[in-house]
Amino acid sequence: MFGPVGIEAVLDQLKIKAMKTGFEFNIMVVGQSGLGKSTMVNTLFKSKVWKSAMPSLEVPTPQTLELHSVSHVIEEKGLKLKLTVTDTPGFGDQINNDKCLRPLDIEFLRRLCRTVNVVPVIARADSLTIEEREAFRSRIQQNLKTHCIEVYPQKCFDEDINDSILNGKIREQIPFAVVGADQEHLVNGRCVLGRKTKWGIIEVENIAHCEFLLLRDLLIRSHLQDLKDITHNVHYENYRVIRLNESHQ
Ligand code: GDP
Ligand code: MG
C-alpha cells in the first residue's frame, strides 16, 4: 500500500525553489513616439509597490533612441521579484505614416499577438473626457474583434468558469485608460504621483482618476504567473516549432 503522494512536500519544494531563484518578469512597452511610454516605465517603478525597496530611484527620461531596459528587484516575504521593463523608440517613426497609422497599428498588433501577450492601453487618458474614454475603449474593442486580434487575457486560455468570470471582467475593461507621471506632489498631506495642472492634480494611483492601478495589478499581481505560463507554453513553443521547421528546410 502506498501512502498519500505528499502534496504538502511538493508544495514545500516549490516554495523553497521560488525563494531561492525568485521570479523574473519582463515587459516591453511599444507604441508611437510621444505617447508617454518612457514616462509610463518611470511611473511603474516610482509607484507605491516599489517605494519601500527604492526610496531614491531616479531614472532620466531622454528621448528614447534605442531599446533600453531597466530592472529592479522587490522583495516581499522573502520572495524576490525582478521586474525588467524595456522601453522602445516609437514604431513606425521612420516612415511617413500620417495617413496610415490605424492600419499600421492593426497590422502590428495582429503580428505581435501571435508572438507575445499584448496588453493594450489608452495612453494620456487625462486628455479625454469620460465619454471620450468610453467611446475610444469600445471602438478599440470593436476593432480588435473585427480583425480577430486576441489580446491578453485570451478567451481560449481560460481554464475554468472562474477564469472566464474574472478574465471576462478584465476583457471588458481593456484597454485600460492610463496616465503617466514621474513627479510627486503633496495632496492633503499625502505624497502622490501625478500630473499637476492649473485645475488640480491628476493622481496616477487613484482609481477615480485613471486605471493605472488596474494595469499594474494585472501585470505584477493577479496575472503575473499566467502571463509567464502563456509566454512559455504557447508563444515560445510556437516560436520554437517555427524555427525548427525552418532549420529542416
Ligand atoms: P514616449 O515617446 O512614448 O516615450 O513619450 P514620453 O514618455 O517621452 O512622453 C512624451 C510627452 O508626453 C512628455 O512631455 C510627457 O510629459 C508627456 N506625457 C507622458 N505621459 C502623459 C500622460 O499620461 N498625460 C499627459 N497629458 N502627458 C503625458
Ligand atoms: Mg520614449
PDB file of C-alpha atoms and ligand atoms in Angstrom:
ATOM      1  CA  MET A   1       0.000   0.000   0.000  1.00  0.00           C
ATOM      2  CA  PHE A   2       1.307   3.430  -0.919  1.00  0.00           C
ATOM      3  CA  GLY A   3       0.586   6.379   1.289  1.00  0.00           C
ATOM      4  CA  PRO A   4      -0.624   9.756   0.049  1.00  0.00           C
ATOM      5  CA  VAL A   5       1.627  11.393  -2.574  1.00  0.00           C
ATOM      6  CA  GLY A   6       2.668  14.008  -0.074  1.00  0.00           C
ATOM      7  CA  ILE A   7       1.400  17.067  -1.903  1.00  0.00           C
ATOM      8  CA  GLU A   8       2.475  19.198   1.056  1.00  0.00           C
ATOM      9  CA  ALA A   9       6.066  18.158   0.468  1.00  0.00           C
ATOM     10  CA  VAL A  10       5.795  19.076  -3.212  1.00  0.00           C
ATOM     11  CA  LEU A  11       4.391  22.492  -2.306  1.00  0.00           C
ATOM     12  CA  ASP A  12       7.230  23.000   0.164  1.00  0.00           C
ATOM     13  CA  GLN A  13       9.750  22.150  -2.533  1.00  0.00           C
ATOM     14  CA  LEU A  14       8.134  24.623  -4.939  1.00  0.00           C
ATOM     15  CA  LYS A  15       8.203  27.281  -2.256  1.00  0.00           C
ATOM     16  CA  ILE A  16      11.843  26.653  -1.390  1.00  0.00           C
ATOM     17  CA  LYS A  17      12.770  26.755  -5.072  1.00  0.00           C
ATOM     18  CA  ALA A  18      10.849  30.015  -5.551  1.00  0.00           C
ATOM     19  CA  MET A  19      12.582  31.519  -2.503  1.00  0.00           C
ATOM     20  CA  LYS A  20      15.967  30.559  -3.917  1.00  0.00           C
ATOM     21  CA  THR A  21      15.510  31.578  -7.531  1.00  0.00           C
ATOM     22  CA  GLY A  22      12.879  34.294  -7.218  1.00  0.00           C
ATOM     23  CA  PHE A  23      10.623  35.397 -10.039  1.00  0.00           C
ATOM     24  CA  GLU A  24      11.554  37.267 -13.140  1.00  0.00           C
ATOM     25  CA  PHE A  25       9.178  39.150 -15.300  1.00  0.00           C
ATOM     26  CA  ASN A  26       9.836  41.107 -18.470  1.00  0.00           C
ATOM     27  CA  ILE A  27       7.640  43.749 -20.018  1.00  0.00           C
ATOM     28  CA  MET A  28       8.212  45.702 -23.215  1.00  0.00           C
ATOM     29  CA  VAL A  29       6.438  48.979 -23.890  1.00  0.00           C
ATOM     30  CA  VAL A  30       5.687  49.737 -27.530  1.00  0.00           C
ATOM     31  CA  GLY A  31       3.828  52.408 -29.467  1.00  0.00           C
ATOM     32  CA  GLN A  32       4.143  55.615 -31.419  1.00  0.00           C
ATOM     33  CA  SER A  33       6.630  58.160 -30.089  1.00  0.00           C
ATOM     34  CA  GLY A  34       5.334  60.890 -27.810  1.00  0.00           C
ATOM     35  CA  LEU A  35       2.587  58.632 -26.406  1.00  0.00           C
ATOM     36  CA  GLY A  36       4.109  58.524 -22.930  1.00  0.00           C
ATOM     37  CA  LYS A  37       5.929  55.171 -22.987  1.00  0.00           C
ATOM     38  CA  SER A  38       9.092  56.289 -21.211  1.00  0.00           C
ATOM     39  CA  THR A  39       7.017  58.170 -18.663  1.00  0.00           C
ATOM     40  CA  MET A  40       4.955  55.018 -18.076  1.00  0.00           C
ATOM     41  CA  VAL A  41       8.103  52.982 -17.392  1.00  0.00           C
ATOM     42  CA  ASN A  42       9.097  55.524 -14.742  1.00  0.00           C
ATOM     43  CA  THR A  43       5.565  55.605 -13.364  1.00  0.00           C
ATOM     44  CA  LEU A  44       5.625  51.863 -12.901  1.00  0.00           C
ATOM     45  CA  PHE A  45       8.883  51.983 -10.958  1.00  0.00           C
ATOM     46  CA  LYS A  46       8.044  55.068  -8.943  1.00  0.00           C
ATOM     47  CA  SER A  47       4.610  53.827  -7.914  1.00  0.00           C
ATOM     48  CA  LYS A  48       3.897  52.535  -4.421  1.00  0.00           C
ATOM     49  CA  VAL A  49       4.852  48.844  -4.806  1.00  0.00           C
ATOM     50  CA  TRP A  50       8.488  49.699  -5.341  1.00  0.00           C
ATOM     51  CA  LYS A  51       8.700  52.561  -2.876  1.00  0.00           C
ATOM     52  CA  SER A  52       9.912  50.672   0.167  1.00  0.00           C
ATOM     53  CA  ALA A  53      12.613  48.948  -1.851  1.00  0.00           C
ATOM     54  CA  MET A  54      13.876  52.002  -3.703  1.00  0.00           C
ATOM     55  CA  PRO A  55      13.391  55.293  -1.937  1.00  0.00           C
ATOM     56  CA  SER A  56      15.629  57.381  -4.159  1.00  0.00           C
ATOM     57  CA  LEU A  57      15.174  55.986  -7.611  1.00  0.00           C
ATOM     58  CA  GLU A  58      15.977  58.441 -10.388  1.00  0.00           C
ATOM     59  CA  VAL A  59      15.570  57.340 -13.964  1.00  0.00           C
ATOM     60  CA  PRO A  60      16.182  60.093 -16.521  1.00  0.00           C
ATOM     61  CA  THR A  61      13.795  60.367 -19.485  1.00  0.00           C
ATOM     62  CA  PRO A  62      15.712  61.441 -22.526  1.00  0.00           C
ATOM     63  CA  GLN A  63      14.079  60.845 -25.886  1.00  0.00           C
ATOM     64  CA  THR A  64      14.265  57.119 -26.471  1.00  0.00           C
ATOM     65  CA  LEU A  65      16.564  56.321 -29.391  1.00  0.00           C
ATOM     66  CA  GLU A  66      17.136  52.626 -28.892  1.00  0.00           C
ATOM     67  CA  LEU A  67      15.926  49.694 -26.782  1.00  0.00           C
ATOM     68  CA  HIS A  68      16.575  50.460 -23.162  1.00  0.00           C
ATOM     69  CA  SER A  69      15.928  48.085 -20.269  1.00  0.00           C
ATOM     70  CA  VAL A  70      15.529  48.969 -16.613  1.00  0.00           C
ATOM     71  CA  SER A  71      15.428  46.252 -13.948  1.00  0.00           C
ATOM     72  CA  HIS A  72      14.506  46.406 -10.306  1.00  0.00           C
ATOM     73  CA  VAL A  73      14.079  43.799  -7.644  1.00  0.00           C
ATOM     74  CA  ILE A  74      11.442  43.904  -4.938  1.00  0.00           C
ATOM     75  CA  GLU A  75      11.339  41.536  -2.058  1.00  0.00           C
ATOM     76  CA  GLU A  76       8.162  40.529  -0.260  1.00  0.00           C
ATOM     77  CA  LYS A  77       8.074  37.899   2.484  1.00  0.00           C
ATOM     78  CA  GLY A  78      11.496  36.660   1.425  1.00  0.00           C
ATOM     79  CA  LEU A  79      10.434  36.220  -2.204  1.00  0.00           C
ATOM     80  CA  LYS A  80      12.238  38.234  -4.837  1.00  0.00           C
ATOM     81  CA  LEU A  81      10.642  39.603  -7.978  1.00  0.00           C
ATOM     82  CA  LYS A  82      12.894  41.039 -10.626  1.00  0.00           C
ATOM     83  CA  LEU A  83      10.932  43.211 -12.993  1.00  0.00           C
ATOM     84  CA  THR A  84      12.581  44.307 -16.221  1.00  0.00           C
ATOM     85  CA  VAL A  85      10.856  46.885 -18.379  1.00  0.00           C
ATOM     86  CA  THR A  86      12.180  47.520 -21.866  1.00  0.00           C
ATOM     87  CA  ASP A  87      11.430  50.888 -23.361  1.00  0.00           C
ATOM     88  CA  THR A  88      11.437  51.249 -27.148  1.00  0.00           C
ATOM     89  CA  PRO A  89      11.577  54.105 -29.616  1.00  0.00           C
ATOM     90  CA  GLY A  90       8.269  54.727 -31.381  1.00  0.00           C
ATOM     91  CA  PHE A  91       7.481  52.152 -34.030  1.00  0.00           C
ATOM     92  CA  GLY A  92       6.745  53.474 -37.495  1.00  0.00           C
ATOM     93  CA  ASP A  93       8.560  56.748 -36.741  1.00  0.00           C
ATOM     94  CA  GLN A  94      10.941  56.253 -39.627  1.00  0.00           C
ATOM     95  CA  ILE A  95       8.286  56.299 -42.297  1.00  0.00           C
ATOM     96  CA  ASN A  96       5.729  58.919 -43.162  1.00  0.00           C
ATOM     97  CA  ASN A  97       2.631  57.324 -41.748  1.00  0.00           C
ATOM     98  CA  ASP A  98       0.409  60.386 -41.255  1.00  0.00           C
ATOM     99  CA  LYS A  99      -2.435  58.815 -43.130  1.00  0.00           C
ATOM    100  CA  CYS A 100      -1.981  55.119 -42.448  1.00  0.00           C
ATOM    101  CA  LEU A 101      -1.395  54.837 -38.688  1.00  0.00           C
ATOM    102  CA  ARG A 102      -4.604  52.930 -37.974  1.00  0.00           C
ATOM    103  CA  PRO A 103      -3.837  50.143 -40.492  1.00  0.00           C
ATOM    104  CA  LEU A 104      -0.251  50.103 -39.232  1.00  0.00           C
ATOM    105  CA  ASP A 105      -1.434  49.673 -35.630  1.00  0.00           C
ATOM    106  CA  ILE A 106      -3.736  46.852 -36.665  1.00  0.00           C
ATOM    107  CA  GLU A 107      -1.118  45.009 -38.695  1.00  0.00           C
ATOM    108  CA  PHE A 108       1.434  45.480 -35.913  1.00  0.00           C
ATOM    109  CA  LEU A 109      -0.954  44.175 -33.246  1.00  0.00           C
ATOM    110  CA  ARG A 110      -2.048  41.265 -35.397  1.00  0.00           C
ATOM    111  CA  ARG A 111       1.538  40.049 -35.698  1.00  0.00           C
ATOM    112  CA  LEU A 112       2.503  40.921 -32.149  1.00  0.00           C
ATOM    113  CA  CYS A 113      -0.363  38.923 -30.625  1.00  0.00           C
ATOM    114  CA  ARG A 114       0.973  35.781 -32.276  1.00  0.00           C
ATOM    115  CA  THR A 115       4.346  36.272 -30.613  1.00  0.00           C
ATOM    116  CA  VAL A 116       3.700  37.715 -27.151  1.00  0.00           C
ATOM    117  CA  ASN A 117       0.916  38.566 -24.736  1.00  0.00           C
ATOM    118  CA  VAL A 118      -0.337  42.028 -25.646  1.00  0.00           C
ATOM    119  CA  VAL A 119      -1.971  44.309 -23.071  1.00  0.00           C
ATOM    120  CA  PRO A 120      -3.178  47.394 -24.922  1.00  0.00           C
ATOM    121  CA  VAL A 121      -3.629  50.672 -23.036  1.00  0.00           C
ATOM    122  CA  ILE A 122      -5.108  54.067 -23.797  1.00  0.00           C
ATOM    123  CA  ALA A 123      -2.249  56.433 -23.027  1.00  0.00           C
ATOM    124  CA  ARG A 124      -2.568  60.053 -21.824  1.00  0.00           C
ATOM    125  CA  ALA A 125      -6.109  59.336 -20.652  1.00  0.00           C
ATOM    126  CA  ASP A 126      -6.201  62.761 -18.937  1.00  0.00           C
ATOM    127  CA  SER A 127      -6.672  64.295 -22.368  1.00  0.00           C
ATOM    128  CA  LEU A 128     -10.007  62.510 -22.844  1.00  0.00           C
ATOM    129  CA  THR A 129     -13.377  63.277 -21.298  1.00  0.00           C
ATOM    130  CA  ILE A 130     -15.145  60.383 -19.563  1.00  0.00           C
ATOM    131  CA  GLU A 131     -17.404  59.930 -22.586  1.00  0.00           C
ATOM    132  CA  GLU A 132     -14.476  60.049 -24.994  1.00  0.00           C
ATOM    133  CA  ARG A 133     -12.612  57.435 -22.936  1.00  0.00           C
ATOM    134  CA  GLU A 134     -15.535  55.016 -23.109  1.00  0.00           C
ATOM    135  CA  ALA A 135     -16.152  55.667 -26.790  1.00  0.00           C
ATOM    136  CA  PHE A 136     -12.470  55.120 -27.567  1.00  0.00           C
ATOM    137  CA  ARG A 137     -12.380  51.948 -25.487  1.00  0.00           C
ATOM    138  CA  SER A 138     -15.365  50.404 -27.226  1.00  0.00           C
ATOM    139  CA  ARG A 139     -14.039  51.441 -30.645  1.00  0.00           C
ATOM    140  CA  ILE A 140     -10.765  49.670 -29.909  1.00  0.00           C
ATOM    141  CA  GLN A 141     -12.570  46.592 -28.568  1.00  0.00           C
ATOM    142  CA  GLN A 142     -14.680  46.529 -31.726  1.00  0.00           C
ATOM    143  CA  ASN A 143     -11.635  46.898 -33.955  1.00  0.00           C
ATOM    144  CA  LEU A 144      -9.798  44.092 -32.170  1.00  0.00           C
ATOM    145  CA  LYS A 145     -12.822  41.847 -32.634  1.00  0.00           C
ATOM    146  CA  THR A 146     -13.299  42.708 -36.313  1.00  0.00           C
ATOM    147  CA  HIS A 147      -9.656  41.985 -37.071  1.00  0.00           C
ATOM    148  CA  CYS A 148      -9.543  38.839 -34.876  1.00  0.00           C
ATOM    149  CA  ILE A 149      -6.771  40.256 -32.699  1.00  0.00           C
ATOM    150  CA  GLU A 150      -6.627  38.275 -29.456  1.00  0.00           C
ATOM    151  CA  VAL A 151      -5.073  40.435 -26.765  1.00  0.00           C
ATOM    152  CA  TYR A 152      -4.333  39.209 -23.230  1.00  0.00           C
ATOM    153  CA  PRO A 153      -6.197  37.579 -21.402  1.00  0.00           C
ATOM    154  CA  GLN A 154      -7.126  35.413 -24.392  1.00  0.00           C
ATOM    155  CA  LYS A 155     -10.517  33.653 -24.137  1.00  0.00           C
ATOM    156  CA  CYS A 156      -9.100  30.392 -25.477  1.00  0.00           C
ATOM    157  CA  PHE A 157      -6.778  30.073 -22.471  1.00  0.00           C
ATOM    158  CA  ASP A 158      -9.450  30.426 -19.766  1.00  0.00           C
ATOM    159  CA  GLU A 159      -9.213  27.135 -17.936  1.00  0.00           C
ATOM    160  CA  ASP A 160     -12.445  27.108 -15.978  1.00  0.00           C
ATOM    161  CA  ILE A 161     -15.540  29.084 -15.112  1.00  0.00           C
ATOM    162  CA  ASN A 162     -13.673  31.181 -12.530  1.00  0.00           C
ATOM    163  CA  ASP A 163     -11.117  32.222 -15.130  1.00  0.00           C
ATOM    164  CA  SER A 164     -13.915  33.090 -17.546  1.00  0.00           C
ATOM    165  CA  ILE A 165     -15.649  35.286 -14.980  1.00  0.00           C
ATOM    166  CA  LEU A 166     -12.505  37.070 -13.792  1.00  0.00           C
ATOM    167  CA  ASN A 167     -10.950  37.448 -17.227  1.00  0.00           C
ATOM    168  CA  GLY A 168     -14.302  38.358 -18.754  1.00  0.00           C
ATOM    169  CA  LYS A 169     -14.391  41.406 -16.472  1.00  0.00           C
ATOM    170  CA  ILE A 170     -10.842  42.331 -17.468  1.00  0.00           C
ATOM    171  CA  ARG A 171     -11.674  41.928 -21.154  1.00  0.00           C
ATOM    172  CA  GLU A 172     -14.488  44.458 -20.733  1.00  0.00           C
ATOM    173  CA  GLN A 173     -12.099  46.970 -19.146  1.00  0.00           C
ATOM    174  CA  ILE A 174      -9.287  46.571 -21.650  1.00  0.00           C
ATOM    175  CA  PRO A 175      -7.675  48.749 -22.920  1.00  0.00           C
ATOM    176  CA  PHE A 176      -7.036  50.405 -19.563  1.00  0.00           C
ATOM    177  CA  ALA A 177      -7.038  54.192 -19.731  1.00  0.00           C
ATOM    178  CA  VAL A 178      -3.818  55.235 -18.017  1.00  0.00           C
ATOM    179  CA  VAL A 179      -1.953  58.396 -17.094  1.00  0.00           C
ATOM    180  CA  GLY A 180       1.793  58.507 -16.611  1.00  0.00           C
ATOM    181  CA  ALA A 181       3.745  60.842 -14.333  1.00  0.00           C
ATOM    182  CA  ASP A 182       7.181  60.883 -12.781  1.00  0.00           C
ATOM    183  CA  GLN A 183       6.663  63.818 -10.427  1.00  0.00           C
ATOM    184  CA  GLU A 184       5.356  63.642  -6.870  1.00  0.00           C
ATOM    185  CA  HIS A 185       3.050  66.221  -5.288  1.00  0.00           C
ATOM    186  CA  LEU A 186       1.644  66.877  -1.868  1.00  0.00           C
ATOM    187  CA  VAL A 187      -2.147  66.374  -1.736  1.00  0.00           C
ATOM    188  CA  ASN A 188      -3.818  66.742   1.691  1.00  0.00           C
ATOM    189  CA  GLY A 189      -0.573  65.769   3.391  1.00  0.00           C
ATOM    190  CA  ARG A 190      -0.063  62.721   1.165  1.00  0.00           C
ATOM    191  CA  CYS A 191       2.742  62.408  -1.336  1.00  0.00           C
ATOM    192  CA  VAL A 192       1.198  61.330  -4.642  1.00  0.00           C
ATOM    193  CA  LEU A 193       2.493  60.558  -8.078  1.00  0.00           C
ATOM    194  CA  GLY A 194       0.632  62.749 -10.516  1.00  0.00           C
ATOM    195  CA  ARG A 195       0.368  65.462 -13.144  1.00  0.00           C
ATOM    196  CA  LYS A 196      -0.147  68.956 -11.848  1.00  0.00           C
ATOM    197  CA  THR A 197      -2.440  71.147 -13.912  1.00  0.00           C
ATOM    198  CA  LYS A 198      -3.926  74.600 -13.336  1.00  0.00           C
ATOM    199  CA  TRP A 199      -7.153  72.997 -12.156  1.00  0.00           C
ATOM    200  CA  GLY A 200      -5.774  70.247  -9.947  1.00  0.00           C
ATOM    201  CA  ILE A 201      -3.613  67.177  -9.731  1.00  0.00           C
ATOM    202  CA  ILE A 202      -4.323  64.074 -11.774  1.00  0.00           C
ATOM    203  CA  GLU A 203      -3.303  61.250  -9.478  1.00  0.00           C
ATOM    204  CA  VAL A 204      -1.836  58.226 -11.184  1.00  0.00           C
ATOM    205  CA  GLU A 205      -2.558  55.824  -8.322  1.00  0.00           C
ATOM    206  CA  ASN A 206      -6.127  56.952  -7.764  1.00  0.00           C
ATOM    207  CA  ILE A 207      -8.692  54.710  -9.398  1.00  0.00           C
ATOM    208  CA  ALA A 208     -11.109  57.639  -9.602  1.00  0.00           C
ATOM    209  CA  HIS A 209      -8.635  59.445 -11.872  1.00  0.00           C
ATOM    210  CA  CYS A 210      -7.298  56.728 -14.146  1.00  0.00           C
ATOM    211  CA  GLU A 211      -6.840  52.968 -14.465  1.00  0.00           C
ATOM    212  CA  PHE A 212      -3.103  52.692 -13.859  1.00  0.00           C
ATOM    213  CA  LEU A 213      -3.714  50.591 -10.728  1.00  0.00           C
ATOM    214  CA  LEU A 214      -5.753  48.064 -12.717  1.00  0.00           C
ATOM    215  CA  LEU A 215      -2.915  47.730 -15.206  1.00  0.00           C
ATOM    216  CA  ARG A 216      -0.257  47.358 -12.514  1.00  0.00           C
ATOM    217  CA  ASP A 217      -2.303  44.802 -10.576  1.00  0.00           C
ATOM    218  CA  LEU A 218      -2.887  42.724 -13.689  1.00  0.00           C
ATOM    219  CA  LEU A 219       0.781  42.763 -14.670  1.00  0.00           C
ATOM    220  CA  ILE A 220       2.569  42.228 -11.407  1.00  0.00           C
ATOM    221  CA  ARG A 221      -0.049  40.795  -9.062  1.00  0.00           C
ATOM    222  CA  SER A 222      -3.043  38.853 -10.246  1.00  0.00           C
ATOM    223  CA  HIS A 223      -1.805  37.617 -13.647  1.00  0.00           C
ATOM    224  CA  LEU A 224       1.975  37.582 -13.416  1.00  0.00           C
ATOM    225  CA  GLN A 225       2.346  33.795 -13.401  1.00  0.00           C
ATOM    226  CA  ASP A 226      -0.335  33.297 -16.037  1.00  0.00           C
ATOM    227  CA  LEU A 227       1.369  35.807 -18.345  1.00  0.00           C
ATOM    228  CA  LYS A 228       4.616  33.911 -17.914  1.00  0.00           C
ATOM    229  CA  ASP A 229       2.993  30.497 -18.419  1.00  0.00           C
ATOM    230  CA  ILE A 230       1.292  31.530 -21.664  1.00  0.00           C
ATOM    231  CA  THR A 231       4.516  33.116 -22.898  1.00  0.00           C
ATOM    232  CA  HIS A 232       6.431  29.939 -22.151  1.00  0.00           C
ATOM    233  CA  ASN A 233       3.911  27.259 -23.075  1.00  0.00           C
ATOM    234  CA  VAL A 234       2.268  28.885 -26.068  1.00  0.00           C
ATOM    235  CA  HIS A 235       4.271  31.735 -27.568  1.00  0.00           C
ATOM    236  CA  TYR A 236       7.724  30.344 -27.046  1.00  0.00           C
ATOM    237  CA  GLU A 237       6.603  26.874 -28.104  1.00  0.00           C
ATOM    238  CA  ASN A 238       5.141  28.265 -31.364  1.00  0.00           C
ATOM    239  CA  TYR A 239       8.351  30.181 -31.994  1.00  0.00           C
ATOM    240  CA  ARG A 240      10.436  27.060 -31.344  1.00  0.00           C
ATOM    241  CA  VAL A 241       8.366  24.982 -33.771  1.00  0.00           C
ATOM    242  CA  ILE A 242       8.709  27.626 -36.498  1.00  0.00           C
ATOM    243  CA  ARG A 243      12.484  27.821 -36.039  1.00  0.00           C
ATOM    244  CA  LEU A 244      12.818  24.038 -36.023  1.00  0.00           C
ATOM    245  CA  ASN A 245      10.807  23.776 -39.242  1.00  0.00           C
ATOM    246  CA  GLU A 246      12.948  26.466 -40.834  1.00  0.00           C
ATOM    247  CA  SER A 247      16.135  24.683 -39.950  1.00  0.00           C
ATOM    248  CA  HIS A 248      14.839  21.461 -41.539  1.00  0.00           C
ATOM    249  CA  GLN A 249      14.025  23.018 -44.887  1.00  0.00           C
TER     250      GLN A 249
HETATM  251  P1  GDP B   1       7.436  58.348 -25.493  1.00  0.00           P
HETATM  252  O1  GDP B   1       7.983  58.973 -26.722  1.00  0.00           O
HETATM  253  O2  GDP B   1       6.271  57.453 -25.830  1.00  0.00           O
HETATM  254  O3  GDP B   1       8.467  57.661 -24.664  1.00  0.00           O
HETATM  255  O4  GDP B   1       6.791  59.526 -24.622  1.00  0.00           O
HETATM  256  P2  GDP B   1       7.393  60.269 -23.329  1.00  0.00           P
HETATM  257  O5  GDP B   1       7.239  59.429 -22.126  1.00  0.00           O
HETATM  258  O6  GDP B   1       8.730  60.789 -23.657  1.00  0.00           O
HETATM  259  O7  GDP B   1       6.337  61.460 -23.172  1.00  0.00           O
HETATM  260  C1  GDP B   1       6.132  62.440 -24.173  1.00  0.00           C
HETATM  261  C2  GDP B   1       5.461  63.666 -23.541  1.00  0.00           C
HETATM  262  O8  GDP B   1       4.156  63.326 -23.085  1.00  0.00           O
HETATM  263  C3  GDP B   1       6.196  64.224 -22.318  1.00  0.00           C
HETATM  264  O9  GDP B   1       6.118  65.629 -22.347  1.00  0.00           O
HETATM  265  C4  GDP B   1       5.410  63.668 -21.136  1.00  0.00           C
HETATM  266  O10 GDP B   1       5.479  64.503 -20.001  1.00  0.00           O
HETATM  267  C5  GDP B   1       4.007  63.636 -21.700  1.00  0.00           C
HETATM  268  N1  GDP B   1       3.168  62.603 -21.085  1.00  0.00           N
HETATM  269  C6  GDP B   1       3.550  61.355 -20.721  1.00  0.00           C
HETATM  270  N2  GDP B   1       2.519  60.690 -20.164  1.00  0.00           N
HETATM  271  C7  GDP B   1       1.462  61.532 -20.190  1.00  0.00           C
HETATM  272  C8  GDP B   1       0.100  61.434 -19.732  1.00  0.00           C
HETATM  273  O11 GDP B   1      -0.364  60.415 -19.213  1.00  0.00           O
HETATM  274  N3  GDP B   1      -0.681  62.543 -19.904  1.00  0.00           N
HETATM  275  C9  GDP B   1      -0.223  63.684 -20.486  1.00  0.00           C
HETATM  276  N4  GDP B   1      -1.060  64.711 -20.588  1.00  0.00           N
HETATM  277  N5  GDP B   1       1.038  63.797 -20.924  1.00  0.00           N
HETATM  278  C10 GDP B   1       1.873  62.759 -20.785  1.00  0.00           C
HETATM  279 MG    MG B   2      10.461  57.303 -25.066  1.00  0.00          MG
END
